[in-house]
Amino acid sequence: MSDKVLEMRGPVHGTKDAKRVAAGSSVGAVIETYDFIGFGTAAALYFGTAFFPNSNSVTGTLAAFATLGVGFAARPLGGIVGGHLGDKVGRKPVLVGSLILMGIATFAIGLLPTYAQAGVVAPILLVVVRIIQGLAFGAEWGGAILMSYEHAPWRKKGAFTGIVQAGFPVGLLLANLVFLGSVHLGGDWAWRVPFLFSIVLVAVGLIIRSKVPESPVFDDVKDAGVTKSPIVESIKQDWPNILRGIGLRIAETAGYAVSVTYMISYLHTQNLASTSETITALCIASFIGIFATVLWARLTDRIGRRPVYLGVCGFAALFGIPMFLLVNTGVFFFIVATIILAYAVCQNALAGAQGAWFPELFTAARRASGASLAYQISAMVSGFTPFITTLLFVWIGWMGPALLFVTYALIGLASAVATKETWGRTERRLAAEAELTTPHPAHAPVKTKELA
């Protein structure tokens, strides 16, 4: 192996804007996660009665989770469009466009009429705006993660992309804090206010993202000639890694759908915890998850992406059944501890590793397309997981969701075994050597024309 493989990762020492880009990408991730995940919380707690009131509690929950799944089903299409545009016109336009689209859709949810106000039109409108959310979120990740990855130094790709991935627990924390505060408002305002509040976050995010510079790697790709159809080329040439990426991602995102999204509803319907207690537990886990994601991502810079994935998927496979045994006690301490383990370990560790591992599986010219496809196609599985999990619970009780969680973990474990390490000892050695022999931009002599 030569360091040619490392060259398509951007400048050895990163760019002078690396930290600003990571922060800007993370802010967008916070906002879009707040918008997208907030829907999951509302679906678990409120939408069953607000939009499907003529059903019993189980049927209403199933209908709300089906609507949640529609957004996830739309994410691959958003990933295709966003990935194609990211490889064709640049990473930055995708960042800005996806944020605007998500903001409009989320704000609209706060204005929707309920079933009592508009009849069957209400759930139809809910599905429409959820699809728009899915398209926007599908386009978001590829642009955000690649901008940070391609600006970052070679030896700190995990750390910098970890900042972006940490935006997701920040968004989750923010969404649940707002829901925790709004629960006391009562009535429809308990779920409307969090969605209406998102417009403020979107405005802040647009200001920050508009100042983020384009990826230096995309500039090189553009100079060499942009591929005519990046998405088609990626499917033709990268399909093995796309399939592996889907398996890797399922362990994280579908596992989250069981251990967090469904768990909210499970705790609520089984009277194991009050709404306030459930949201409080999520807030605690989210806060810890912010730091956990960054630390896990940094660990991948030290030991590689693959070892982290193998270890955590193995742990998750063993944790599935104890996870439900612990929450079934109804003891708040055990509930909090369980959600922390499920989120800060089983989800955050995998998300932290994905930030650098997924871009490294694809060449620069097809990176946005390949990484986005792998990342977003798996979202269809996770999107309908709460729906499937509810059916499993009706069929065989809590053991059904527990075994589904274990299955997802084993899929991730098998995928990690089948996926190559992109940051092993050889890559880390070559990067360290290149860092020593390449002048740092900050220490380079200033050219005369730059003083003029």
XYZ file of C-alpha atoms in Angstrom:
452
model
C 0.000 0.000 0.000
C 1.144 3.526 -0.735
C -0.007 6.830 0.624
C -1.838 7.375 -2.691
C -4.852 5.776 -1.018
C -4.693 8.449 1.671
C -4.385 11.386 -0.716
C -8.076 11.372 -1.671
C -8.863 12.085 1.970
C -7.852 15.737 1.667
C -4.833 17.708 2.955
C -2.535 15.823 5.330
C -2.894 18.436 8.077
C -6.448 19.345 7.141
C -7.581 22.798 6.101
C -7.544 25.973 8.147
C -11.352 25.797 8.183
C -11.547 22.205 9.477
C -12.855 23.088 12.942
C -15.315 25.661 11.620
C -16.630 23.216 9.040
C -17.074 20.472 11.647
C -18.935 22.874 13.924
C -21.115 24.150 11.090
C -21.941 20.652 9.908
C -22.709 19.627 13.472
C -25.095 22.534 13.987
C -27.057 21.414 10.958
C -27.085 17.839 12.260
C -28.454 19.124 15.573
C -31.293 20.963 13.877
C -32.280 18.213 11.470
C -32.125 15.585 14.219
C -34.262 17.791 16.449
C -36.796 17.970 13.633
C -36.689 14.339 12.543
C -36.337 12.604 15.924
C -38.829 14.951 17.546
C -41.398 13.353 15.286
C -40.553 9.955 16.802
C -41.153 11.242 20.320
C -44.440 12.844 19.271
C -45.507 9.669 17.452
C -44.866 7.577 20.555
C -46.639 9.927 22.960
C -49.222 12.032 21.117
C -49.945 11.264 17.464
C -51.869 8.051 18.111
C -54.721 10.045 19.683
C -54.271 13.330 17.784
C -54.395 11.857 14.286
C -55.868 8.349 14.734
C -58.404 8.758 17.568
C -60.954 6.192 16.381
C -58.553 3.331 17.064
C -57.730 1.513 20.272
C -54.407 2.353 21.905
C -52.414 -0.386 20.148
C -53.867 0.346 16.701
C -53.339 4.068 17.177
C -49.713 3.484 18.140
C -49.228 1.229 15.098
C -50.695 3.912 12.814
C -48.465 6.604 14.323
C -45.374 4.400 13.966
C -46.345 3.604 10.367
C -46.349 7.353 9.678
C -42.953 7.559 11.376
C -41.727 4.799 9.061
C -42.854 6.643 5.936
C -40.275 9.331 6.624
C -37.542 6.724 6.927
C -38.704 5.094 3.693
C -38.263 8.421 1.913
C -34.702 8.840 3.169
C -33.045 6.629 0.516
C -34.548 8.818 -2.211
C -33.224 11.867 -0.384
C -29.864 10.107 -0.094
C -29.844 9.362 -3.834
C -30.650 12.933 -4.784
C -28.370 14.459 -2.148
C -25.517 12.057 -2.900
C -25.773 12.643 -6.636
C -25.808 16.413 -6.201
C -23.005 16.223 -3.635
C -20.768 14.501 -6.190
C -22.041 16.630 -9.062
C -22.368 20.222 -7.835
C -20.709 20.134 -4.408
C -21.208 19.216 -0.765
C -22.161 22.716 0.448
C -25.317 23.298 -1.686
C -26.733 20.030 -0.387
C -26.110 21.146 3.206
C -28.038 24.388 2.777
C -30.870 22.996 0.648
C -31.615 20.043 2.937
C -31.770 22.311 5.986
C -34.286 24.663 4.344
C -36.500 21.766 3.254
C -36.415 20.147 6.692
C -37.212 23.438 8.413
C -40.289 24.110 6.295
C -41.665 20.593 6.774
C -41.114 20.546 10.532
C -42.657 23.955 11.113
C -45.659 22.800 9.067
C -46.233 19.854 11.439
C -46.826 22.338 14.244
C -49.597 23.934 12.165
C -51.384 20.747 11.062
C -55.034 20.230 11.977
C -55.839 17.174 14.074
C -58.317 14.442 13.141
C -60.945 16.142 15.280
C -60.501 19.322 13.246
C -60.127 18.023 9.683
C -61.010 14.339 9.686
C -59.066 12.022 7.390
C -57.282 14.995 5.784
C -55.217 15.410 8.972
C -53.318 12.082 8.847
C -52.849 12.502 5.078
C -51.165 15.864 5.611
C -49.061 14.341 8.382
C -47.807 11.675 5.979
C -47.002 14.280 3.301
C -44.870 16.457 5.565
C -43.213 13.340 6.995
C -42.169 12.323 3.473
C -40.662 15.782 2.935
C -38.792 15.409 6.227
C -37.449 12.071 5.064
C -36.199 13.497 1.771
C -34.427 16.347 3.550
C -32.859 14.154 6.221
C -31.737 11.655 3.595
C -29.829 14.375 1.767
C -28.406 15.922 4.941
C -26.028 13.301 6.306
C -23.840 12.789 3.251
C -23.142 16.481 2.808
C -22.505 17.162 6.490
C -20.238 14.206 7.172
C -18.215 14.532 3.957
C -17.589 18.232 4.440
C -16.142 17.548 7.875
C -14.272 14.426 6.757
C -12.608 16.041 3.744
C -11.535 19.168 5.627
C -10.114 17.196 8.585
C -6.459 16.110 9.098
C -5.695 12.535 8.067
C -4.997 11.324 11.587
C -8.080 12.991 13.096
C -10.819 12.041 10.665
C -12.651 10.139 13.380
C -12.443 12.995 15.858
C -13.722 15.622 13.408
C -16.537 13.518 11.980
C -17.368 12.562 15.558
C -18.218 16.215 16.176
C -20.800 16.013 13.391
C -22.171 12.691 14.651
C -22.429 14.190 18.140
C -24.892 16.655 16.660
C -27.456 13.866 16.656
C -27.517 13.309 20.449
C -27.513 17.103 20.876
C -30.588 17.288 18.645
C -32.180 14.412 20.527
C -31.481 16.120 23.859
C -32.844 19.430 22.633
C -35.996 17.824 21.239
C -36.691 15.941 24.451
C -35.997 18.992 26.628
C -38.561 20.965 24.630
C -41.051 18.101 24.839
C -40.357 17.813 28.568
C -41.184 21.498 28.976
C -44.201 21.449 26.673
C -45.816 18.422 28.331
C -47.149 20.808 30.981
C -48.925 22.929 28.369
C -51.531 20.242 27.883
C -53.699 19.540 24.846
C -52.311 19.931 21.327
C -49.805 22.548 22.445
C -47.797 19.799 24.143
C -46.686 18.565 20.703
C -47.187 21.680 18.546
C -44.759 23.948 20.386
C -41.653 21.762 19.808
C -42.267 21.729 16.048
C -43.010 25.457 15.834
C -39.872 26.226 17.856
C -37.721 24.538 15.199
C -37.981 27.535 12.867
C -35.692 29.482 15.211
C -33.078 26.745 15.042
C -33.287 26.586 11.250
C -32.628 30.320 10.942
C -29.519 30.011 13.129
C -28.334 26.972 11.184
C -28.667 28.684 7.811
C -26.591 31.626 8.968
C -23.811 29.294 10.138
C -23.902 26.943 7.144
C -23.885 29.737 4.575
C -20.362 30.650 5.744
C -18.896 27.127 5.462
C -16.397 26.736 2.551
C -16.672 23.949 -0.034
C -14.769 20.681 0.412
C -11.184 20.758 -0.942
C -11.579 17.161 -2.127
C -14.618 18.063 -4.215
C -12.663 20.961 -5.723
C -9.998 18.427 -6.792
C -12.665 16.097 -8.203
C -14.197 18.993 -10.116
C -10.821 19.939 -11.588
C -10.256 16.339 -12.701
C -13.729 16.117 -14.219
C -16.969 15.273 -12.424
C -18.472 11.862 -13.175
C -21.481 12.137 -15.507
C -23.746 10.079 -13.254
C -22.105 9.476 -9.848
C -25.046 7.587 -8.388
C -25.188 5.109 -11.290
C -21.423 4.609 -11.247
C -21.484 4.028 -7.506
C -24.184 1.357 -7.772
C -22.254 -0.374 -10.565
C -18.826 -0.302 -8.957
C -19.409 0.072 -5.234
C -22.393 -2.208 -4.623
C -20.473 -4.649 -2.347
C -19.490 -1.835 0.017
C -22.968 -0.335 -0.212
C -24.426 -3.659 0.954
C -21.862 -3.934 3.746
C -22.602 -0.375 4.800
C -26.314 -1.133 4.955
C -25.620 -4.039 7.309
C -23.312 -1.917 9.460
C -25.877 0.837 9.686
C -28.800 -1.464 10.508
C -27.151 -2.464 13.778
C -27.011 1.186 14.813
C -30.150 2.805 13.452
C -32.568 -0.149 13.671
C -31.135 -1.030 17.078
C -31.884 2.548 18.155
C -35.440 2.153 16.854
C -35.954 -0.752 19.262
C -34.004 0.450 22.286
C -35.101 4.091 22.226
C -37.971 4.895 19.822
C -40.028 1.797 20.637
C -38.878 1.788 24.257
C -40.546 5.185 24.790
C -43.879 3.707 23.772
C -43.243 0.466 25.691
C -42.558 2.275 28.959
C -45.631 4.437 28.414
C -48.132 1.710 27.446
C -46.941 -0.769 30.085
C -47.099 1.881 32.823
C -43.459 1.304 33.696
C -42.682 5.038 33.698
C -44.581 8.288 33.346
C -44.176 10.510 30.302
C -42.003 12.935 32.275
C -39.834 10.115 33.635
C -39.377 8.619 30.168
C -38.361 11.918 28.606
C -36.082 12.658 31.565
C -34.313 9.328 31.038
C -33.861 10.177 27.351
C -32.466 13.592 28.212
C -29.883 12.066 30.558
C -28.869 9.486 27.952
C -28.697 12.136 25.223
C -26.470 14.383 27.322
C -24.058 11.536 27.989
C -24.303 10.514 24.351
C -22.884 13.831 23.158
C -19.549 13.116 24.817
C -19.724 9.368 24.230
C -20.023 9.818 20.457
C -16.947 12.041 20.281
C -14.911 9.725 22.510
C -15.862 6.624 20.522
C -14.996 8.425 17.279
C -11.594 9.430 18.660
C -10.976 5.855 19.700
C -11.335 4.769 16.064
C -8.447 7.102 15.184
C -6.282 5.187 17.655
C -7.247 1.557 17.065
C -9.191 1.555 13.794
C -12.857 1.638 12.804
C -13.468 -2.120 12.640
C -12.431 -3.171 16.185
C -14.884 -0.692 17.715
C -17.713 -2.035 15.585
C -16.936 -5.673 16.324
C -16.757 -5.136 20.076
C -19.902 -3.029 20.376
C -22.048 -5.248 18.133
C -20.963 -8.237 20.206
C -21.981 -6.430 23.391
C -25.342 -5.392 21.889
C -26.149 -8.990 20.932
C -25.673 -10.003 24.572
C -27.540 -6.969 25.918
C -30.884 -7.363 24.094
C -32.685 -9.614 26.595
C -31.214 -8.047 29.795
C -32.273 -4.648 28.412
C -35.959 -5.551 28.704
C -35.524 -7.465 31.955
C -34.107 -4.314 33.532
C -36.841 -1.915 32.371
C -39.538 -4.448 33.302
C -38.619 -3.896 36.954
C -40.215 -0.457 36.702
C -37.381 0.946 38.817
C -36.478 4.387 37.481
C -32.757 3.920 38.174
C -32.670 0.713 36.131
C -34.667 2.345 33.333
C -32.232 5.262 33.122
C -29.191 2.965 33.277
C -30.616 0.750 30.536
C -31.359 3.610 28.168
C -27.887 5.053 28.795
C -26.242 1.735 27.890
C -28.480 1.261 24.865
C -27.778 4.750 23.588
C -24.280 5.759 24.737
C -22.762 2.365 23.903
C -24.877 0.431 21.415
C -25.795 3.458 19.290
C -23.226 6.195 19.883
C -20.195 3.942 19.423
C -21.409 2.708 16.052
C -22.383 6.199 14.908
C -18.970 7.480 16.004
C -17.214 4.851 13.892
C -19.432 5.390 10.848
C -18.472 9.042 10.425
C -15.000 8.172 9.133
C -15.466 4.544 8.062
C -18.250 5.107 5.529
C -16.452 7.839 3.504
C -13.284 5.725 3.471
C -15.091 2.853 1.763
C -15.649 4.908 -1.414
C -13.486 6.848 -3.862
C -13.663 10.641 -3.751
C -15.576 11.002 -7.055
C -18.381 8.695 -5.843
C -18.071 9.196 -2.108
C -21.230 11.202 -1.491
C -23.331 8.809 -3.577
C -21.942 5.581 -2.103
C -21.879 6.686 1.529
C -25.361 8.229 1.317
C -26.851 5.109 -0.282
C -25.378 2.811 2.354
C -26.421 5.130 5.154
C -29.964 5.881 4.031
C -31.214 2.595 2.540
C -30.852 1.031 5.966
C -33.161 3.759 7.267
C -36.114 1.947 5.698
C -35.485 -0.983 8.037
C -35.155 1.232 11.094
C -38.125 3.374 10.086
C -40.591 0.515 10.239
C -38.890 -1.223 13.153
C -41.121 0.366 15.850
C -44.141 -0.818 13.847
C -42.719 -4.352 13.535
C -41.626 -4.333 17.168
C -45.132 -3.449 18.318
C -46.528 -6.384 16.328
C -43.907 -8.701 17.840
C -44.872 -7.543 21.320
C -48.552 -8.253 20.622
C -47.542 -11.721 19.395
C -45.013 -12.970 21.980
C -44.565 -10.163 24.495
C -41.353 -8.305 25.296
C -39.180 -11.201 24.122
C -40.092 -10.321 20.530
C -38.541 -6.814 20.607
C -35.576 -8.166 22.597
C -34.785 -10.839 20.008
C -35.203 -8.331 17.170
C -32.609 -6.089 18.831
C -30.247 -9.076 19.106
C -30.814 -9.900 15.424
C -29.897 -6.393 14.344
C -26.721 -6.538 16.429
C -25.716 -9.834 14.814
C -26.294 -8.353 11.353
C -23.919 -5.528 12.282
C -21.380 -7.982 13.641
C -21.419 -10.061 10.454
C -21.148 -6.940 8.307
C -18.163 -5.674 10.302
C -16.419 -9.015 9.813
C -17.032 -8.743 6.047
C -15.914 -5.095 5.732
C -12.277 -4.107 5.267
C -10.462 -1.960 7.806
C -9.720 1.421 6.263
C -7.650 2.804 9.127
C -5.451 -0.079 10.206
C -1.842 -0.037 11.354
C -0.478 0.508 7.838
C -2.722 3.501 7.137
C -1.964 5.011 10.532
C 1.802 4.587 9.967
C 1.711 6.117 6.494
C -0.374 9.036 7.743
C 2.071 9.688 10.600
C 5.011 9.649 8.165
C 3.229 11.970 5.741
C 2.437 14.356 8.586
C 6.137 14.594 9.473
C 7.307 15.171 5.888
C 4.547 17.570 4.800
C 4.871 21.204 5.892
C 1.978 22.400 8.002
C 0.056 25.252 6.260
C 0.269 27.365 9.412
C 4.065 27.141 9.339
C 4.476 27.746 5.619
C 6.199 30.988 4.538
C 3.824 33.746 3.456
C 4.012 34.567 -0.253
C 4.728 38.142 -1.334
C 1.488 38.477 -3.250
C -0.417 37.520 -0.103
C 1.047 40.531 1.700
C -0.155 42.942 -0.943
